[in-house]
Amino acid sequence: MTACGSGNFLVIAYKELRKLEHAILERLAELSPSHQMLWADSKISIENFYGIEIDDFAVEVAILSLWIAKHQMNREFHEKFRVEIPLIPLKETGQVSVGNATRVDWNTVCPNDGATEIYLIGNPPYVGSSMQTTEQKSEFSSVFGQRAFSKNLDYIALWFIRGSDYIKGTNAQLAFVTTNSVAQGEHVSLMFPTIFNMGIEIGFAYTSFKWENNAKHNAGVTVAVIGLRNQSSDPKYIFTDGLEISATNINGYLADAPSIVVGRQMKPISPDLPAMAFGSKPTDGGYFVFEPDERAWLLDHYPQADRFVKRYVGAADYINDIERYCLWITDREANAALGIPAIADRLKKLAAWRLESKAQSTVDFADRPHRFKQVAYKPTDSIFVPRVSSERRKYIPMGYLDDGFVINDQAYAVYDAKPWVFALLTSSMHMTWTRAVAGQMETRLRYSNTIVYNNFAVPPLPEEIKEKLTLAALRVLDVREYHCEQTLAELYDPDKMPQDLRAAHAAVDALVDSIYSKKPYETDEQRLSDLFALYERMTAEEAAKAPTRKTRRTAE
């Protein structure tokens, strides 16, 4: 075991093995009194428990904890079998060493001869790439050696790679309690190919769950448990929501699906899906944006300004019904807008603010103060998708907006949107895909158009299905309007969601599920398995077309 801290995992493992030993001895006694000779001592030695810990005080605590655990189990042994196992003299001290587990050769701590049964367990430290110290960054080269690696890897990846190197080609196995983000989003493509290329597979996985430990800095995070071993024909299992699910293969997203990774995709792989873009980015120093009272003042004094003012929404604004507005001025209308003194004054100050920027790209826009720096808005209906949303919600609170809303860069937008697309995106099928392949900001879901939306596999949809999806989407929107006194944050709170809204979403779920399977899904893992299978097929078909297109262009 590595990064063992004060020895909690070692102690629990030791106690559980001793309890198992006691149960075996009791059963043997029931079968025949002749087995009583086995009761002289325990066969479980703390010398077989290894650890590496960087904190020398924690090492001493771990050793002491193992002694206490042995004493406790010896007392239980005496109570069951009336045989005393003396603790004194202390002959066993354990094999807990002081050291940095990312730099120490694990074979010097616990030699792996390839044949010995070794189980490596632990909950190594999680540190995101942006939070790592210079020392921690330097440890990546020590672990990866000549292999390429990304600077965006979580610190815990070092234990997965070092552990995979340690068990490669042997009977040893490992299992780590890990932040669930290692099996989500871009991180999957950064870490798991290196592991799988060693001939290592995931033998079992517990999908995301809340976990806290007794360490000095309480983890209190959403985690997964991932077990690695050398490739074998032994059964594989996914554990989720109290269920044990047999799997053919467990990929880096902890799904029963091929070991593929989902990379950035610049356009949807599903031909039916329209493009999704970042919202518009003002880069304005706040001069484009109005609070409600400022808008009211402007329109009271200059009613003609109404055509230049639109509702302005980002993720927090929309979900919490925060009312804000912004100027929206096209090139064609710039002169008319400048004819309104209050607007002209704002744009003059905005131009000066941009000129003072250290970013040349911002300075370059100072001569166009009427324009957002990045323009995505179109005067059409749009689907609003927050970039960040609470992981507690069953559905991301998306919106279906008219042309009176400017979506900012804290959200994504699908313009020229049809309601049936809204139904797809607010379904459990799409949410399952999102939870699997999206990244996270802290514990919140971090949506991405290039990773999540563009890679969302949707079978060809006949018009009849699109019409049914449209009706189901409109029902969800109607129910939300019925509860218009509540914010979306309140409506989509999993503990407070109105029953009629739940029913409307359930109807969407059933309809979308039927597009992918004739049989109802019992778990999200089943949904994910079908999604990955369809994703693999669609991307393979697209890749097969590419050479043909190149040849045709060359011939022309």
Coordinates of C-alpha atoms in Angstrom, one line a residue:
M1 CA 0.0 0.0 0.0
T2 CA 1.3 3.5 -0.8
A3 CA 0.6 7.0 0.7
C4 CA -0.7 5.1 3.7
G5 CA -1.2 8.1 6.0
S6 CA -1.8 7.1 9.6
G7 CA -2.6 3.5 8.5
N8 CA -6.4 3.4 8.3
F9 CA -6.5 1.2 5.3
L10 CA -3.8 -1.1 6.7
V11 CA -5.6 -1.4 10.0
I12 CA -9.0 -2.2 8.4
A13 CA -7.5 -4.7 6.0
Y14 CA -5.7 -6.4 8.8
K15 CA -8.8 -6.6 11.0
E16 CA -11.0 -7.9 8.2
L17 CA -8.5 -10.6 7.3
R18 CA -8.3 -11.6 11.0
K19 CA -12.2 -11.7 11.2
L20 CA -12.3 -13.9 8.1
E21 CA -9.7 -16.2 9.6
H22 CA -11.8 -16.5 12.8
A23 CA -14.9 -17.3 10.7
I24 CA -12.9 -20.1 8.9
L25 CA -11.7 -21.6 12.1
E26 CA -15.2 -21.6 13.6
R27 CA -16.5 -23.3 10.5
L28 CA -13.7 -25.9 10.6
A29 CA -14.5 -26.6 14.3
E30 CA -18.1 -27.3 13.3
L31 CA -17.0 -29.8 10.7
S32 CA -14.5 -31.6 12.9
P33 CA -12.9 -31.2 16.4
S34 CA -9.6 -32.4 14.9
H35 CA -9.1 -28.9 13.4
Q36 CA -8.6 -27.5 16.9
M37 CA -4.8 -27.7 16.4
L38 CA -5.1 -24.8 14.0
W39 CA -6.0 -22.5 16.9
A40 CA -2.5 -22.1 18.3
D41 CA -1.8 -18.8 16.6
S42 CA -3.0 -16.5 13.8
K43 CA -1.6 -16.9 10.3
I44 CA -2.1 -13.2 9.5
S45 CA 1.1 -11.3 10.3
I46 CA 1.4 -7.6 10.3
E47 CA 4.8 -8.1 8.6
N48 CA 2.8 -8.7 5.4
F49 CA 1.3 -5.2 5.5
Y50 CA 3.4 -2.5 3.7
G51 CA 3.1 1.2 3.3
I52 CA 5.0 4.3 2.1
E53 CA 4.2 7.6 3.8
I54 CA 6.0 11.0 3.4
D55 CA 5.1 12.2 6.9
D56 CA 7.4 10.4 9.5
F57 CA 5.0 11.0 12.4
A58 CA 2.2 9.4 10.4
V59 CA 4.5 6.4 9.9
E60 CA 4.9 6.0 13.6
V61 CA 1.2 6.3 14.1
A62 CA 0.5 3.6 11.4
I63 CA 2.9 1.2 13.1
L64 CA 1.3 1.9 16.5
S65 CA -2.2 1.4 15.0
L66 CA -1.2 -2.0 13.6
W67 CA 0.0 -3.1 17.1
I68 CA -3.3 -1.9 18.6
A69 CA -5.3 -3.7 15.9
K70 CA -3.3 -6.9 16.5
H71 CA -4.0 -6.7 20.2
Q72 CA -7.7 -6.1 19.6
M73 CA -8.0 -9.1 17.3
N74 CA -5.9 -11.3 19.7
R75 CA -8.5 -10.5 22.4
E76 CA -11.3 -11.5 20.0
F77 CA -9.3 -14.7 19.2
H78 CA -9.1 -15.5 22.9
E79 CA -12.9 -14.9 23.4
K80 CA -13.7 -17.3 20.6
F81 CA -11.2 -20.1 21.1
R82 CA -9.9 -19.6 24.7
V83 CA -6.3 -19.4 23.3
E84 CA -4.0 -16.6 24.4
I85 CA -1.8 -15.1 21.7
P86 CA 0.8 -12.9 23.5
L87 CA 1.5 -9.5 22.0
I88 CA 4.7 -8.9 24.1
P89 CA 7.5 -9.0 23.1
L90 CA 6.6 -6.9 20.0
K91 CA 8.2 -9.0 17.3
E92 CA 6.2 -7.6 14.3
T93 CA 6.6 -3.9 13.5
G94 CA 5.0 -3.9 10.1
Q95 CA 6.7 -2.7 6.9
V96 CA 5.8 1.0 6.8
S97 CA 8.5 3.2 5.3
V98 CA 9.1 6.9 5.2
G99 CA 9.4 8.3 1.7
N100 CA 7.7 10.1 -1.2
A101 CA 5.7 7.4 -2.9
T102 CA 6.1 9.0 -6.3
R103 CA 9.9 8.8 -6.2
V104 CA 10.5 5.6 -4.2
D105 CA 10.9 2.4 -6.1
W106 CA 8.0 0.4 -4.7
N107 CA 9.9 -2.9 -5.2
T108 CA 12.4 -1.7 -2.6
V109 CA 9.6 -1.5 -0.1
C110 CA 7.6 -4.6 -1.1
P111 CA 9.5 -6.7 -3.7
N112 CA 7.2 -8.1 -6.4
D113 CA 8.6 -11.4 -7.7
G114 CA 5.7 -11.8 -10.2
A115 CA 4.2 -14.8 -8.5
T116 CA 3.4 -13.6 -5.0
E117 CA -0.2 -12.5 -4.3
I118 CA 0.0 -8.8 -3.7
Y119 CA -2.9 -6.4 -3.3
L120 CA -2.1 -2.6 -3.4
I121 CA -4.8 -0.4 -1.9
G122 CA -5.0 3.2 -0.8
N123 CA -6.5 6.7 -1.3
P124 CA -3.7 8.7 -2.7
P125 CA -3.8 12.5 -2.6
Y126 CA -5.8 14.4 -5.2
V127 CA -4.4 17.7 -6.5
G128 CA -5.7 19.3 -9.7
S129 CA -3.1 20.5 -12.2
S130 CA -3.5 24.2 -11.4
M131 CA -3.0 23.6 -7.7
Q132 CA 0.2 21.5 -7.9
T133 CA 3.4 22.8 -6.4
T134 CA 6.6 23.0 -8.4
E135 CA 7.9 20.0 -6.5
Q136 CA 4.8 18.0 -7.4
K137 CA 5.0 19.0 -11.1
S138 CA 8.6 17.7 -11.1
E139 CA 7.5 14.3 -9.9
F140 CA 5.7 13.6 -13.2
S141 CA 9.0 13.1 -15.0
S142 CA 10.2 10.7 -12.3
V143 CA 7.1 8.5 -12.7
F144 CA 6.5 8.7 -16.5
G145 CA 10.2 8.5 -17.5
Q146 CA 10.5 8.6 -21.3
R147 CA 6.7 8.4 -21.8
A148 CA 4.8 11.5 -22.9
F149 CA 2.4 13.0 -20.4
S150 CA 0.1 16.0 -20.1
K151 CA 0.5 18.9 -17.7
N152 CA -3.2 18.8 -17.1
L153 CA -3.1 15.4 -15.3
D154 CA -4.3 15.2 -11.7
Y155 CA -1.6 14.5 -9.1
I156 CA -3.3 11.2 -8.3
A157 CA -2.5 10.0 -11.8
L158 CA 1.1 9.4 -10.6
W159 CA -0.1 6.6 -8.3
F160 CA -2.1 5.0 -11.1
I161 CA 0.9 5.0 -13.4
R162 CA 3.4 3.9 -10.8
G163 CA 1.0 1.2 -9.6
S164 CA 0.4 0.0 -13.1
D165 CA 4.2 -0.3 -13.6
Y166 CA 4.4 -2.2 -10.3
I167 CA 1.8 -4.8 -11.1
K168 CA 2.5 -5.2 -14.9
G169 CA 3.0 -8.8 -15.9
T170 CA 2.5 -10.1 -12.3
N171 CA -0.2 -11.6 -10.1
A172 CA -0.4 -8.3 -8.1
Q173 CA -3.6 -6.1 -8.3
L174 CA -4.4 -2.6 -7.1
A175 CA -7.4 -0.6 -6.1
F176 CA -7.5 3.1 -5.3
V177 CA -10.1 5.4 -3.8
T178 CA -9.8 8.2 -6.3
T179 CA -11.5 11.5 -7.1
N180 CA -14.1 10.6 -9.7
S181 CA -12.8 13.3 -12.0
V182 CA -10.0 10.9 -13.2
A183 CA -12.7 8.9 -15.0
Q184 CA -14.4 11.9 -16.5
G185 CA -13.9 14.5 -19.2
E186 CA -10.6 15.0 -20.9
H187 CA -8.7 13.3 -18.0
V188 CA -9.7 9.9 -19.3
S189 CA -7.8 10.5 -22.6
L190 CA -4.8 11.8 -20.7
M191 CA -4.3 8.9 -18.3
F192 CA -6.0 5.6 -19.2
P193 CA -4.4 5.0 -22.7
T194 CA -1.0 4.8 -20.9
I195 CA -2.4 2.3 -18.5
F196 CA -4.2 0.2 -21.0
N197 CA -1.2 0.1 -23.3
M198 CA 0.7 -1.8 -20.6
G199 CA -1.8 -4.7 -20.8
I200 CA -3.6 -3.5 -17.7
E201 CA -7.4 -3.6 -17.4
I202 CA -10.0 -2.4 -14.9
G203 CA -11.2 -5.5 -13.1
F204 CA -13.9 -3.7 -11.0
A205 CA -15.1 -0.2 -10.4
Y206 CA -17.4 1.5 -7.9
T207 CA -18.9 4.5 -9.7
S208 CA -19.2 8.0 -8.1
F209 CA -20.3 8.3 -4.5
K210 CA -19.8 10.8 -1.6
W211 CA -16.9 9.8 0.7
E212 CA -15.3 11.2 3.8
N213 CA -12.2 9.9 5.7
N214 CA -10.7 10.4 9.1
A215 CA -7.6 12.1 7.8
K216 CA -6.4 15.4 9.2
H217 CA -7.7 17.2 6.1
N218 CA -11.1 15.5 5.7
A219 CA -11.5 14.6 2.0
G220 CA -15.3 15.1 1.8
V221 CA -15.3 14.6 -2.0
T222 CA -17.1 12.6 -4.7
V223 CA -15.0 9.6 -5.4
A224 CA -14.8 6.3 -7.3
V225 CA -13.0 3.1 -6.5
I226 CA -11.0 1.7 -9.4
G227 CA -9.4 -1.8 -9.4
L228 CA -6.6 -2.5 -11.9
R229 CA -5.1 -5.9 -12.8
N230 CA -3.3 -7.5 -15.8
Q231 CA -5.6 -8.5 -18.6
S232 CA -7.4 -11.7 -17.9
S233 CA -10.6 -13.7 -18.6
D234 CA -11.7 -13.3 -14.9
P235 CA -15.2 -11.7 -14.4
K236 CA -15.4 -7.9 -14.3
Y237 CA -17.9 -6.0 -12.2
I238 CA -19.3 -2.4 -12.0
F239 CA -20.9 -1.5 -8.6
T240 CA -23.4 1.3 -8.6
D241 CA -26.4 2.3 -6.5
G242 CA -26.2 -0.9 -4.6
L243 CA -26.1 -3.1 -7.7
E244 CA -23.4 -5.5 -8.9
I245 CA -23.3 -5.4 -12.7
S246 CA -21.3 -7.9 -14.7
A247 CA -19.3 -6.3 -17.4
T248 CA -17.6 -7.5 -20.6
N249 CA -15.0 -4.6 -20.5
I250 CA -14.7 -1.6 -18.2
N251 CA -13.4 1.5 -20.0
G252 CA -11.8 4.7 -18.5
Y253 CA -15.3 6.2 -18.0
L254 CA -16.1 3.2 -15.8
A255 CA -18.7 2.0 -18.3
D256 CA -19.2 -1.5 -19.8
A257 CA -18.0 -0.5 -23.2
P258 CA -14.9 -0.6 -25.4
S259 CA -11.8 1.1 -24.2
I260 CA -12.1 4.2 -26.3
V261 CA -11.5 7.8 -25.3
V262 CA -13.7 10.8 -26.2
G263 CA -11.6 13.6 -27.5
R264 CA -12.5 17.2 -28.6
Q265 CA -14.7 17.3 -31.7
M266 CA -15.2 20.5 -33.6
K267 CA -18.7 19.6 -35.0
P268 CA -21.4 17.1 -34.0
I269 CA -20.9 13.5 -35.0
S270 CA -24.6 13.2 -35.3
P271 CA -25.8 14.8 -38.6
D272 CA -29.2 15.8 -37.1
L273 CA -27.7 17.9 -34.4
P274 CA -27.2 21.7 -35.1
A275 CA -24.0 23.4 -34.0
M276 CA -23.5 24.5 -30.4
A277 CA -21.4 27.6 -29.8
F278 CA -20.0 29.6 -26.9
G279 CA -22.2 32.4 -25.8
S280 CA -21.2 36.0 -26.8
K281 CA -18.3 37.6 -24.8
P282 CA -18.5 41.3 -24.3
T283 CA -15.0 42.2 -22.9
D284 CA -16.5 45.5 -21.9
G285 CA -15.4 46.5 -18.4
G286 CA -19.1 46.3 -17.5
Y287 CA -20.3 49.1 -19.8
F288 CA -22.5 46.9 -21.9
V289 CA -24.4 45.5 -19.0
F290 CA -27.4 47.1 -17.2
E291 CA -29.1 46.3 -13.9
P292 CA -32.9 46.5 -14.0
D293 CA -33.0 50.0 -12.5
E294 CA -30.4 51.3 -15.0
R295 CA -32.4 49.9 -17.9
A296 CA -35.6 51.5 -16.5
W297 CA -33.8 54.9 -16.3
L298 CA -32.5 54.6 -19.8
L299 CA -35.9 53.7 -21.3
D300 CA -37.6 56.4 -19.3
H301 CA -35.3 59.1 -20.7
Y302 CA -34.7 57.6 -24.1
P303 CA -37.6 55.3 -25.2
Q304 CA -36.0 54.9 -28.6
A305 CA -33.2 52.9 -26.9
D306 CA -35.5 50.0 -26.4
R307 CA -34.4 48.3 -29.7
F308 CA -30.8 48.3 -28.5
V309 CA -31.4 46.6 -25.1
K310 CA -31.9 42.8 -24.7
R311 CA -32.1 40.5 -21.7
Y312 CA -28.6 39.3 -20.8
V313 CA -28.1 35.8 -19.3
G314 CA -25.3 33.6 -18.1
A315 CA -25.5 30.4 -16.1
A316 CA -26.1 31.9 -12.7
D317 CA -28.5 34.5 -14.1
Y318 CA -30.7 32.0 -15.9
I319 CA -30.8 29.3 -13.2
N320 CA -31.5 31.8 -10.4
D321 CA -33.7 34.2 -12.4
I322 CA -31.3 37.1 -11.9
E323 CA -32.5 40.0 -14.2
R324 CA -29.8 41.8 -16.2
Y325 CA -29.7 43.5 -19.6
C326 CA -27.2 44.5 -22.2
L327 CA -26.7 46.7 -25.2
W328 CA -26.9 44.9 -28.4
I329 CA -25.9 47.0 -31.4
T330 CA -25.2 45.8 -34.9
D331 CA -22.8 47.5 -37.2
R332 CA -25.7 48.7 -39.3
E333 CA -27.3 50.4 -36.3
A334 CA -24.2 51.8 -34.7
N335 CA -24.8 55.4 -35.8
A336 CA -28.4 55.4 -34.6
A337 CA -27.3 54.1 -31.2
L338 CA -24.6 56.7 -30.9
G339 CA -27.3 59.3 -31.5
I340 CA -28.6 58.5 -28.0
P341 CA -26.4 60.4 -25.5
A342 CA -26.6 57.9 -22.6
I343 CA -25.5 55.1 -25.0
A344 CA -22.8 57.2 -26.6
D345 CA -21.4 58.0 -23.2
R346 CA -21.2 54.3 -22.3
L347 CA -19.5 53.4 -25.5
K348 CA -17.0 56.2 -25.2
K349 CA -16.0 54.9 -21.7
L350 CA -15.9 51.4 -23.1
A351 CA -13.5 52.3 -25.9
A352 CA -11.2 54.0 -23.4
W353 CA -11.3 50.9 -21.2
R354 CA -10.4 48.6 -24.1
L355 CA -7.5 50.9 -25.1
E356 CA -5.9 50.5 -21.6
S357 CA -6.0 46.7 -21.8
K358 CA -2.8 44.7 -21.8
A359 CA -4.3 42.3 -24.3
Q360 CA -3.7 43.5 -27.9
S361 CA -6.8 41.6 -29.1
T362 CA -8.9 43.8 -26.7
V363 CA -7.1 47.0 -27.8
D364 CA -7.9 46.1 -31.4
F365 CA -11.6 46.3 -30.6
A366 CA -11.5 49.8 -29.1
D367 CA -12.5 51.3 -32.5
R368 CA -15.6 49.2 -32.4
P369 CA -17.0 49.9 -29.0
H370 CA -20.6 49.1 -30.0
R371 CA -19.7 45.5 -30.6
F372 CA -19.2 42.5 -28.3
K373 CA -15.6 41.2 -28.7
Q374 CA -16.9 37.7 -29.5
V375 CA -20.3 37.6 -31.2
A376 CA -22.4 34.4 -31.3
Y377 CA -25.9 35.8 -31.0
K378 CA -28.4 35.2 -33.7
P379 CA -31.9 36.7 -33.8
T380 CA -33.5 33.2 -33.6
D381 CA -34.9 30.9 -31.0
S382 CA -32.0 29.3 -29.0
I383 CA -31.3 26.6 -26.5
F384 CA -29.4 27.8 -23.5
V385 CA -27.0 25.3 -21.8
P386 CA -25.1 26.4 -18.6
R387 CA -21.4 25.7 -18.7
V388 CA -21.4 24.8 -15.0
S389 CA -24.3 23.2 -13.0
S390 CA -24.8 21.4 -9.7
E391 CA -24.0 17.7 -9.8
R392 CA -27.0 17.1 -7.5
R393 CA -29.6 17.8 -10.2
K394 CA -30.9 15.0 -12.2
Y395 CA -31.2 17.3 -15.2
I396 CA -29.2 20.4 -16.2
P397 CA -31.6 23.3 -16.2
M398 CA -31.5 24.3 -19.9
G399 CA -33.6 26.9 -21.5
Y400 CA -35.5 27.5 -24.7
L401 CA -35.3 31.2 -25.4
D402 CA -36.6 33.7 -28.0
D403 CA -34.5 36.3 -29.8
G404 CA -34.8 38.8 -27.0
F405 CA -32.0 37.1 -25.0
V406 CA -28.3 37.5 -25.4
I407 CA -26.5 34.4 -24.0
N408 CA -23.1 35.3 -22.6
D409 CA -19.9 33.2 -22.5
Q410 CA -20.9 31.5 -19.2
A411 CA -23.2 29.3 -21.3
Y412 CA -23.5 27.6 -24.6
A413 CA -26.1 28.3 -27.2
V414 CA -27.7 26.4 -30.0
Y415 CA -29.3 28.9 -32.5
D416 CA -32.0 28.1 -35.0
A417 CA -33.0 25.5 -32.5
K418 CA -35.9 23.2 -32.7
P419 CA -37.8 22.0 -29.6
W420 CA -36.9 18.3 -30.3
V421 CA -33.2 19.1 -29.8
F422 CA -34.2 20.6 -26.4
A423 CA -35.9 17.2 -25.6
L424 CA -32.7 15.3 -26.4
L425 CA -30.5 17.5 -24.3
T426 CA -32.8 17.4 -21.3
S427 CA -33.1 13.6 -21.3
S428 CA -31.6 11.1 -18.9
M429 CA -29.7 9.7 -21.9
H430 CA -27.9 12.9 -22.5
M431 CA -27.4 13.5 -18.8
T432 CA -25.8 10.0 -18.5
W433 CA -23.4 10.9 -21.3
T434 CA -22.7 14.3 -19.7
R435 CA -21.9 12.8 -16.3
A436 CA -19.5 10.3 -17.9
V437 CA -17.5 12.4 -20.3
A438 CA -17.8 16.0 -19.0
G439 CA -15.2 17.5 -16.7
Q440 CA -15.9 19.0 -13.3
M441 CA -15.4 22.3 -11.6
E442 CA -14.9 21.3 -7.9
T443 CA -17.8 18.8 -7.8
R444 CA -20.1 20.6 -10.2
L445 CA -20.6 19.4 -13.8
R446 CA -18.7 21.4 -16.4
Y447 CA -20.4 21.1 -19.7
S448 CA -18.4 21.3 -23.0
N449 CA -19.6 21.6 -26.5
T450 CA -16.5 20.0 -28.0
I451 CA -16.4 17.0 -25.6
V452 CA -20.0 16.4 -24.5
Y453 CA -22.4 17.8 -27.2
N454 CA -20.4 17.2 -30.3
N455 CA -19.7 13.6 -29.3
F456 CA -23.2 12.8 -28.3
A457 CA -24.3 10.0 -30.5
V458 CA -27.9 10.2 -31.8
P459 CA -29.3 7.7 -34.4
P460 CA -30.9 9.1 -37.5
L461 CA -34.3 10.5 -36.5
P462 CA -37.4 10.2 -38.7
E463 CA -39.8 13.2 -38.7
E464 CA -42.4 11.2 -36.7
I465 CA -39.9 10.9 -33.8
K466 CA -38.9 14.6 -34.0
E467 CA -42.6 15.5 -33.8
K468 CA -43.1 13.4 -30.7
L469 CA -39.9 14.8 -29.1
T470 CA -41.2 18.3 -29.9
L471 CA -44.5 17.7 -28.1
A472 CA -42.6 16.2 -25.1
A473 CA -40.3 19.2 -25.0
L474 CA -43.1 21.7 -25.1
R475 CA -44.8 19.8 -22.2
V476 CA -41.7 20.3 -20.1
L477 CA -41.6 24.0 -21.0
D478 CA -45.3 24.4 -20.3
V479 CA -45.0 22.9 -16.8
R480 CA -42.0 25.1 -16.0
E481 CA -44.1 28.1 -17.0
Y482 CA -46.9 26.9 -14.8
H483 CA -44.4 27.2 -11.9
C484 CA -43.0 30.5 -13.1
E485 CA -42.9 31.9 -9.5
Q486 CA -40.0 29.5 -8.8
T487 CA -36.5 29.7 -10.2
L488 CA -35.0 26.9 -12.1
A489 CA -32.7 26.3 -9.2
E490 CA -35.7 25.6 -7.1
L491 CA -37.6 23.6 -9.8
Y492 CA -34.6 21.3 -10.4
D493 CA -33.7 20.8 -6.8
P494 CA -33.8 17.0 -6.5
D495 CA -35.6 17.3 -3.1
K496 CA -38.2 19.9 -4.3
M497 CA -38.9 19.2 -7.9
P498 CA -42.6 19.4 -8.6
Q499 CA -44.3 16.1 -9.5
D500 CA -45.8 17.3 -12.7
L501 CA -42.3 18.4 -13.9
R502 CA -40.9 15.0 -12.9
A503 CA -43.6 13.4 -14.9
A504 CA -42.9 15.6 -18.0
H505 CA -39.2 14.8 -17.8
A506 CA -40.0 11.1 -17.3
A507 CA -42.0 11.2 -20.6
V508 CA -39.1 12.7 -22.4
D509 CA -36.8 10.0 -20.9
A510 CA -39.0 7.2 -22.0
L511 CA -39.2 8.6 -25.6
V512 CA -35.5 9.3 -25.9
D513 CA -34.6 5.9 -24.4
S514 CA -36.9 4.2 -27.0
I515 CA -34.7 5.7 -29.8
Y516 CA -31.7 3.7 -28.5
S517 CA -33.3 0.5 -27.2
K518 CA -36.5 -1.5 -27.6
K519 CA -36.2 -2.6 -23.9
P520 CA -36.5 -0.1 -21.1
Y521 CA -33.2 0.7 -19.3
E522 CA -32.8 -0.3 -15.7
T523 CA -29.6 1.6 -15.0
D524 CA -27.6 4.5 -16.4
E525 CA -24.7 2.1 -17.0
Q526 CA -26.9 0.3 -19.6
R527 CA -27.6 3.6 -21.3
L528 CA -23.9 4.4 -21.3
S529 CA -22.9 1.1 -22.7
D530 CA -25.3 1.7 -25.7
L531 CA -24.1 5.2 -26.1
F532 CA -20.4 4.2 -26.3
A533 CA -21.3 1.4 -28.7
L534 CA -23.1 3.9 -31.0
Y535 CA -20.3 6.5 -30.6
E536 CA -17.7 3.9 -31.6
R537 CA -19.7 2.9 -34.7
M538 CA -20.4 6.4 -35.8
T539 CA -16.8 7.6 -35.4
A540 CA -15.6 4.5 -37.2
E541 CA -18.0 5.2 -40.1
E542 CA -16.8 8.8 -40.3
A543 CA -13.2 7.8 -40.2
A544 CA -13.8 5.3 -43.0
K545 CA -15.3 8.1 -45.2
A546 CA -12.3 10.4 -44.8
P547 CA -9.8 8.6 -47.2
T548 CA -12.5 8.5 -49.9
R549 CA -13.1 12.2 -49.7
K550 CA -9.4 12.9 -49.9
T551 CA -9.0 10.7 -53.0
R552 CA -12.0 12.4 -54.7
R553 CA -10.5 15.9 -54.1
T554 CA -7.2 14.7 -55.4
A555 CA -8.8 13.3 -58.6
E556 CA -10.6 16.6 -59.2

